[in-house]
JSON list of C-alpha atoms in Angstrom, two decimals:
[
{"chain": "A", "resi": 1, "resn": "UNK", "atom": "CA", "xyz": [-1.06, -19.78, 59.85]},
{"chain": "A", "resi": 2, "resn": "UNK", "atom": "CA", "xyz": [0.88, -23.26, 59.38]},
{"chain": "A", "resi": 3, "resn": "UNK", "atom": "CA", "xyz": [1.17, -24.61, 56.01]},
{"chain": "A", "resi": 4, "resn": "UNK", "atom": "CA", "xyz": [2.21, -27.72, 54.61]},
{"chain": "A", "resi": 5, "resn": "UNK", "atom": "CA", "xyz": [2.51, -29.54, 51.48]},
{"chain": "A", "resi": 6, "resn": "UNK", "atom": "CA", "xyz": [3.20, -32.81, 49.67]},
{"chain": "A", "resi": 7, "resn": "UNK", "atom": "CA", "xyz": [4.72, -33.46, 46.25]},
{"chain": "A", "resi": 8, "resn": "UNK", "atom": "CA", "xyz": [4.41, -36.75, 44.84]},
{"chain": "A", "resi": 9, "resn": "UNK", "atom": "CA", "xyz": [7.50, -38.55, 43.53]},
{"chain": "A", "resi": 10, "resn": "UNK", "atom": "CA", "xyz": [6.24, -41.76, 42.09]},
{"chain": "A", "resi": 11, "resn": "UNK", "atom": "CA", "xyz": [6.09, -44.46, 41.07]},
{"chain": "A", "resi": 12, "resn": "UNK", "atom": "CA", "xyz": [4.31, -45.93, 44.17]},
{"chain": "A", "resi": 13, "resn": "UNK", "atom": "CA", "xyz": [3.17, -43.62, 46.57]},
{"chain": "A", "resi": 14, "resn": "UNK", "atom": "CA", "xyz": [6.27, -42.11, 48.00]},
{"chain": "A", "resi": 15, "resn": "UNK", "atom": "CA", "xyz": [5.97, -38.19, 48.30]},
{"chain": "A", "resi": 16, "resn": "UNK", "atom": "CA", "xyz": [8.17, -35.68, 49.93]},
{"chain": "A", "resi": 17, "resn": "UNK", "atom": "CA", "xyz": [6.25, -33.44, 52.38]},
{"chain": "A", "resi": 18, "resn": "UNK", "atom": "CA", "xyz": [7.72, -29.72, 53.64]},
{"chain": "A", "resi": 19, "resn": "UNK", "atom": "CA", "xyz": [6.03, -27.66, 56.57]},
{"chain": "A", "resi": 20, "resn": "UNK", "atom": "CA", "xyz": [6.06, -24.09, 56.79]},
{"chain": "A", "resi": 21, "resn": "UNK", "atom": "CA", "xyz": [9.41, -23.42, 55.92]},
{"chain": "A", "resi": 22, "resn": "UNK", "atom": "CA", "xyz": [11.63, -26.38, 57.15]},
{"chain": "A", "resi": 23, "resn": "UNK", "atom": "CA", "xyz": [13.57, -29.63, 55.88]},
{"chain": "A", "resi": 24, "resn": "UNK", "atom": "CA", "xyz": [11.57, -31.58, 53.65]},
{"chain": "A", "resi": 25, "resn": "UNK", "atom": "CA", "xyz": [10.68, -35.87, 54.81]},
{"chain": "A", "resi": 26, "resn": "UNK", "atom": "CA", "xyz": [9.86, -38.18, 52.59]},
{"chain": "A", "resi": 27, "resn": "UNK", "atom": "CA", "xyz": [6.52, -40.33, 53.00]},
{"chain": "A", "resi": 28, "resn": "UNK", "atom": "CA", "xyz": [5.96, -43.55, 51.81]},
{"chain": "A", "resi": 29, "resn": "UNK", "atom": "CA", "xyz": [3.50, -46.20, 52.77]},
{"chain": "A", "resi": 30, "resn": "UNK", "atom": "CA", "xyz": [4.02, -50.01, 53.33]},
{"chain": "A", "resi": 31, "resn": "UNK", "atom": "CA", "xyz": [4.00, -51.85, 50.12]},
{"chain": "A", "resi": 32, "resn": "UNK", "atom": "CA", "xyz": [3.21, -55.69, 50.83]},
{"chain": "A", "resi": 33, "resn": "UNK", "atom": "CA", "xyz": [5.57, -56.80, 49.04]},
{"chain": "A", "resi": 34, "resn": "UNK", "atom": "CA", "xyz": [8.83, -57.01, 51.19]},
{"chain": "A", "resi": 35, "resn": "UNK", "atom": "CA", "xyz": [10.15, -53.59, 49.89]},
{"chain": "A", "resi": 36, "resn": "UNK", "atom": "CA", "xyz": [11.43, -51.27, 52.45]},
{"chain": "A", "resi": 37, "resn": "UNK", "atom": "CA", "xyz": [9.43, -48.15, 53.20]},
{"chain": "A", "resi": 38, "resn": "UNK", "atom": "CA", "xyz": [11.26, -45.02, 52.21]},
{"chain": "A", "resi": 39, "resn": "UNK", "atom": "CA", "xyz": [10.04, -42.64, 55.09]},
{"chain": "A", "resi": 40, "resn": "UNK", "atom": "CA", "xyz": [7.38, -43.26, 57.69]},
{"chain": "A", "resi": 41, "resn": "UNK", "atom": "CA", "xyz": [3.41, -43.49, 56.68]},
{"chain": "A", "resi": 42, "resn": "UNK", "atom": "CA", "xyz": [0.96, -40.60, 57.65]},
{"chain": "A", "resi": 43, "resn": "UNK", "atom": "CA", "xyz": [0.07, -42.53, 60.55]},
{"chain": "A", "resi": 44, "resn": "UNK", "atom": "CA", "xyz": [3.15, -42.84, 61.50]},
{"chain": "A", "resi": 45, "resn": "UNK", "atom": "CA", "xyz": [3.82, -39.56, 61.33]},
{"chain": "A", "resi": 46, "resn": "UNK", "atom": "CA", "xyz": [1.19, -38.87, 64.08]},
{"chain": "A", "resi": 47, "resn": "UNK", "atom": "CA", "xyz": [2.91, -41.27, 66.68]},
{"chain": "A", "resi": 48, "resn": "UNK", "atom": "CA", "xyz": [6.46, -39.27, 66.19]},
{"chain": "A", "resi": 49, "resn": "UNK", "atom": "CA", "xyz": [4.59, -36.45, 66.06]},
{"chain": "A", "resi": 50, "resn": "UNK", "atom": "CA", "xyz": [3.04, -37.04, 69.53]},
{"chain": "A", "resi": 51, "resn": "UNK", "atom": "CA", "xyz": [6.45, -38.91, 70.67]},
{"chain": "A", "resi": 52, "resn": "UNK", "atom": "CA", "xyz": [8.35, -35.35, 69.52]},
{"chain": "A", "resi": 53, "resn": "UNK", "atom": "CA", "xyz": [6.11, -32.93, 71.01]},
{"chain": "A", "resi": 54, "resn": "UNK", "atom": "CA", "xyz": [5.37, -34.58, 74.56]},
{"chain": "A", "resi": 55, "resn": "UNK", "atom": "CA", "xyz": [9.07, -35.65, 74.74]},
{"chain": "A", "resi": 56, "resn": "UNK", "atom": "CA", "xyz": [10.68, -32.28, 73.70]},
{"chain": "A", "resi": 57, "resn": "UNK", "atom": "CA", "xyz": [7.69, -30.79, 77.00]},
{"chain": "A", "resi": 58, "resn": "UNK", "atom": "CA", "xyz": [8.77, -33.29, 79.67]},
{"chain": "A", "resi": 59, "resn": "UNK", "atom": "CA", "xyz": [12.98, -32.66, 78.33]},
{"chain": "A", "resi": 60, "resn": "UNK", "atom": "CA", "xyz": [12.44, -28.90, 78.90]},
{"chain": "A", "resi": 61, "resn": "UNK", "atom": "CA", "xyz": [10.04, -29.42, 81.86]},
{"chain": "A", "resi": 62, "resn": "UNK", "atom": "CA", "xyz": [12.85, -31.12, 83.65]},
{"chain": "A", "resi": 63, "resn": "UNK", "atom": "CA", "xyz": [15.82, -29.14, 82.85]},
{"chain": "A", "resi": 64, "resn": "UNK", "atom": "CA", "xyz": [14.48, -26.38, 83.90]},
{"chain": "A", "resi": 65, "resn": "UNK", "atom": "CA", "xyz": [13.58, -28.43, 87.24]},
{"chain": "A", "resi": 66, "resn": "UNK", "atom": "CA", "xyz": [17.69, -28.94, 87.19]},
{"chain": "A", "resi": 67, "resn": "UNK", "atom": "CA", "xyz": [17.46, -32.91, 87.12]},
{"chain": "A", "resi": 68, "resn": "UNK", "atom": "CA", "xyz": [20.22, -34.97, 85.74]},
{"chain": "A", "resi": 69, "resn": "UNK", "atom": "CA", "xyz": [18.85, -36.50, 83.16]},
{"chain": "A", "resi": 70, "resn": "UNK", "atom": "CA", "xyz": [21.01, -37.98, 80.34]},
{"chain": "A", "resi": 71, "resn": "UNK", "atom": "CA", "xyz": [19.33, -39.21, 77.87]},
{"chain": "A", "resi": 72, "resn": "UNK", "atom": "CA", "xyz": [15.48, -40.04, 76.45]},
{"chain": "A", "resi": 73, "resn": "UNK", "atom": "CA", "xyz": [13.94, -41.88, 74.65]},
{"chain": "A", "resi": 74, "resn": "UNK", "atom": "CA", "xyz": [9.68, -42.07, 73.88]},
{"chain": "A", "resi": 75, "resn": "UNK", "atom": "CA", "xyz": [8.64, -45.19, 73.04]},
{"chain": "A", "resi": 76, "resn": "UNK", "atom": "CA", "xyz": [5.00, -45.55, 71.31]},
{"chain": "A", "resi": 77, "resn": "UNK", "atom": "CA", "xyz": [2.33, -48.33, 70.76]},
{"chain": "A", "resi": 78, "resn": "UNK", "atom": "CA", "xyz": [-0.53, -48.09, 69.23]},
{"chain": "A", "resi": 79, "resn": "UNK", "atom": "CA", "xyz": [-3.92, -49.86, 68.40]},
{"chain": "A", "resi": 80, "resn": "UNK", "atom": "CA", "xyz": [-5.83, -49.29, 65.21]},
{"chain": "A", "resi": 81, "resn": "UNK", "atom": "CA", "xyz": [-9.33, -50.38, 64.20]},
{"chain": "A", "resi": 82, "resn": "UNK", "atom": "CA", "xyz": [-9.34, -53.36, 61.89]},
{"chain": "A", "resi": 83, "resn": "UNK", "atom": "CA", "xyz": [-11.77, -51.54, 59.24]},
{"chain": "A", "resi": 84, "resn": "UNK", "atom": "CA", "xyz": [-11.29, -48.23, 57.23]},
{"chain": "A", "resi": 85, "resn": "UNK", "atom": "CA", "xyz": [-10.87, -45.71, 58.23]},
{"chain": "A", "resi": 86, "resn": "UNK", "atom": "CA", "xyz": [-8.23, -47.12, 60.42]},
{"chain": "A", "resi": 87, "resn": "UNK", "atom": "CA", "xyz": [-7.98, -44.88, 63.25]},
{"chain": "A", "resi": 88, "resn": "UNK", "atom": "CA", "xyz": [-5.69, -45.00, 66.40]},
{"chain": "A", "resi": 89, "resn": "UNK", "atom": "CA", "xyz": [-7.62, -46.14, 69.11]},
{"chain": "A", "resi": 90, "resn": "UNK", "atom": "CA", "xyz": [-5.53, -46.54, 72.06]},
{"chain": "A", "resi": 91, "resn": "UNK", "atom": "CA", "xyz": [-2.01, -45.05, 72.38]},
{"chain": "A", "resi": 92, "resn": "UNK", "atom": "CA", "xyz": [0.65, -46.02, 75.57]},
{"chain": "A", "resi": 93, "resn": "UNK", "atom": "CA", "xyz": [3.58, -43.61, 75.50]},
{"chain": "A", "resi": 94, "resn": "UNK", "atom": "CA", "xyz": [6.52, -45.33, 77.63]},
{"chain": "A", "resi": 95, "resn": "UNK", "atom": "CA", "xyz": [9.17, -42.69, 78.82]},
{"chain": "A", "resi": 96, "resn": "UNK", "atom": "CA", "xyz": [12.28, -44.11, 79.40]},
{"chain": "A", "resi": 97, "resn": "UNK", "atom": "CA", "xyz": [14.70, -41.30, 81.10]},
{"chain": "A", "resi": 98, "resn": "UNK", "atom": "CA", "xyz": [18.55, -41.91, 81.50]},
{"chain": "A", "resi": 99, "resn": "UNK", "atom": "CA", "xyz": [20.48, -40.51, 85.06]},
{"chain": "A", "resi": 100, "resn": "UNK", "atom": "CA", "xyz": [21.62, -40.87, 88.27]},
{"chain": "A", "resi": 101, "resn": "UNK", "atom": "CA", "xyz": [19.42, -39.19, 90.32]},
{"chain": "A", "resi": 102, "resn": "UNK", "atom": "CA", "xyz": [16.20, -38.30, 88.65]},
{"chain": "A", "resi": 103, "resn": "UNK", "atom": "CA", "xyz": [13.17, -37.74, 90.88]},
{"chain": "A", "resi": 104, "resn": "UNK", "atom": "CA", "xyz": [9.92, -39.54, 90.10]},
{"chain": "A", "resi": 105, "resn": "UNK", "atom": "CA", "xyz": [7.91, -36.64, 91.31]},
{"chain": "A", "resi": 106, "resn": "UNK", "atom": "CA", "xyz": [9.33, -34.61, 88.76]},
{"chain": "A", "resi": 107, "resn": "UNK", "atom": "CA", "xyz": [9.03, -36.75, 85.56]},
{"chain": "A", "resi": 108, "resn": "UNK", "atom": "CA", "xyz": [5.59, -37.57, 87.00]},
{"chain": "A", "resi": 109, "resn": "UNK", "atom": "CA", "xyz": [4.45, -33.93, 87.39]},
{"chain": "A", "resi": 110, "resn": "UNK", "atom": "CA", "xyz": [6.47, -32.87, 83.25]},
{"chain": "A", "resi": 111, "resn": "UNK", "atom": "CA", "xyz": [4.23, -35.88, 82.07]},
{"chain": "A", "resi": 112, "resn": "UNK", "atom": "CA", "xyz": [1.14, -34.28, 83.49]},
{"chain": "A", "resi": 113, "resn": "UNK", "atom": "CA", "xyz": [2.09, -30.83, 82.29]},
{"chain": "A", "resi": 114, "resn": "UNK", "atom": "CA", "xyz": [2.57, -31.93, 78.87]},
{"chain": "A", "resi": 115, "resn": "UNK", "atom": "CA", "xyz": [-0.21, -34.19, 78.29]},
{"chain": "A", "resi": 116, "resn": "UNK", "atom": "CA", "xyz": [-2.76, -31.87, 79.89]},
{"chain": "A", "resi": 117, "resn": "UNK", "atom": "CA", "xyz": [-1.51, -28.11, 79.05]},
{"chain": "A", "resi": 118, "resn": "UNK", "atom": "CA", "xyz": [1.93, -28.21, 76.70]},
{"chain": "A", "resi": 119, "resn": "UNK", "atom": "CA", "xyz": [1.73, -30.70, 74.62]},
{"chain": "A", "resi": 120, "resn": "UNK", "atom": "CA", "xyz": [-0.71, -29.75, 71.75]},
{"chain": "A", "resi": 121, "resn": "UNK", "atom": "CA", "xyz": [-0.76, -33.04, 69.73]},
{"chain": "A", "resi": 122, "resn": "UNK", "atom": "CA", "xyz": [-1.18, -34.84, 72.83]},
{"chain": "A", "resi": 123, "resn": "UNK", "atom": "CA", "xyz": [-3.93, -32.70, 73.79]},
{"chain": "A", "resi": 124, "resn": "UNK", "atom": "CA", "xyz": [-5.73, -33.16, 70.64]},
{"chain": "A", "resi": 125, "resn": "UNK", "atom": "CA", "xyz": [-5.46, -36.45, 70.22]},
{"chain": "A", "resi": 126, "resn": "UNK", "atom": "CA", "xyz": [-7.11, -37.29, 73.88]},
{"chain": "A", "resi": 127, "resn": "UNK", "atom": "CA", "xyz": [-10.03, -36.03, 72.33]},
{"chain": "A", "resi": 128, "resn": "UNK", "atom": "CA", "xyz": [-10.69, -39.29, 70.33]},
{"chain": "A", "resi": 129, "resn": "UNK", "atom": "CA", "xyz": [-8.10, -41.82, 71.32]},
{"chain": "A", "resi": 130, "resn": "UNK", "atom": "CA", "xyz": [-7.06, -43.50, 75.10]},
{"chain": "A", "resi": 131, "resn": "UNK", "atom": "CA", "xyz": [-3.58, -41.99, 76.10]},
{"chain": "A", "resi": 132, "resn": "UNK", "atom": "CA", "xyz": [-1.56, -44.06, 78.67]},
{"chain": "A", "resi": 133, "resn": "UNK", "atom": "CA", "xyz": [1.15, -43.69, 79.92]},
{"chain": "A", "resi": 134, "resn": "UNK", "atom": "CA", "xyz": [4.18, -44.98, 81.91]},
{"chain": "A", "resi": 135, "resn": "UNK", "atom": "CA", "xyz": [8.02, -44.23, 82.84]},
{"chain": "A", "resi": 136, "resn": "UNK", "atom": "CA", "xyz": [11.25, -45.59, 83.26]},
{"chain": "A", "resi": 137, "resn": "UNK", "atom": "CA", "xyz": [14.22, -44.32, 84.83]},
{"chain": "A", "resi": 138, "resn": "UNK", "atom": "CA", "xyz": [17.25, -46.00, 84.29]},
{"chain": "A", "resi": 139, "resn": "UNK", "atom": "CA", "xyz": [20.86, -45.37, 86.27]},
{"chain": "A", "resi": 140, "resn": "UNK", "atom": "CA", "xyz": [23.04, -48.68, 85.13]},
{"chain": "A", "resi": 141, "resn": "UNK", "atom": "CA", "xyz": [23.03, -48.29, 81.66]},
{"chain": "A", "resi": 142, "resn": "UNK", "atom": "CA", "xyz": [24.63, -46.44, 78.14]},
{"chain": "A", "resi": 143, "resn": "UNK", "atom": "CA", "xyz": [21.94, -43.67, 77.01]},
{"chain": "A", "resi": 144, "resn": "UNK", "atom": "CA", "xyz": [21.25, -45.15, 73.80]},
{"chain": "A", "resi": 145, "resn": "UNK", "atom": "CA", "xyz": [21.01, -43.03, 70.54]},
{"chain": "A", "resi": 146, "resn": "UNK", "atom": "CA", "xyz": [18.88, -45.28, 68.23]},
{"chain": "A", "resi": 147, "resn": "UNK", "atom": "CA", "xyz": [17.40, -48.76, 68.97]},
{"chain": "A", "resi": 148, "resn": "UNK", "atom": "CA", "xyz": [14.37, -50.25, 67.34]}
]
């Protein structure tokens, strides 16, 4: 059985959440006011959650294939409905895999295995929100580590 938990830290609505038994996150929500969010929102939490799972599938998925990749990065966008409750509607995942000599069949055949049998967060979410999907493979170029 997973559990998980949230402990509220104050004096806005930051909180620091722990699953099961691993590192703790802090969550904060946008604030309106210029101040800098502290950790990502709920809903936010969903889109890395989605990015992490399907990602870590098509990484795993294509080592075991043997391809050269890199690097990898998941990119998300999202749409949200205008009125409460604000629910994802439509979500594109963009994966952008790093190497020289990558096959497209294989990155298109991980994606398919983890958004239709591995990937349990992808799976669920289908359920009530349009997943799309595209890839990238770039040769010419630095893996990146972090870019927003």
């Amino acid at each position: 059985m997973a559990k998980a938990q949230i402990t509220w830290m104050g004096p806005d609505y930051r909180c620091v959440g722990e699953a099961n038994d691993g590192p703790a996150i802090i969550l904060d929500t946008p604030h309106g006011d210029g101040r800098a969010q502290s950790g990502p929102s709920p809903m936010e939490l969903i889109l890395l959650g989605l990015a992490g799972c399907t990602g870590m599938d098509v990484l795993s998925i294509l080592q075991k294939k043997r391809q050269p990749v890199t690097g990898m990065q998941v990119r998300l966008e999202a749409e949200r409905t205008d009125e409460h409750p604000k629910v994802y509607t439509k979500i594109h995942v963009e994966y952008v895999l790093y190497g020289e000599g990558v096959s497209e069949s294989a990155v298109e055949r991980a994606i398919e295995l983890s958004e239709t049998t591995y990937c349990s967060v992808s799976v669920m979410l289908s359920k009530s929100v349009e997943i799309t999907n595209s890839y990238r493979i770039v040769t010419d170029q630095v893996t990146p580590y972090v870019s927003r």
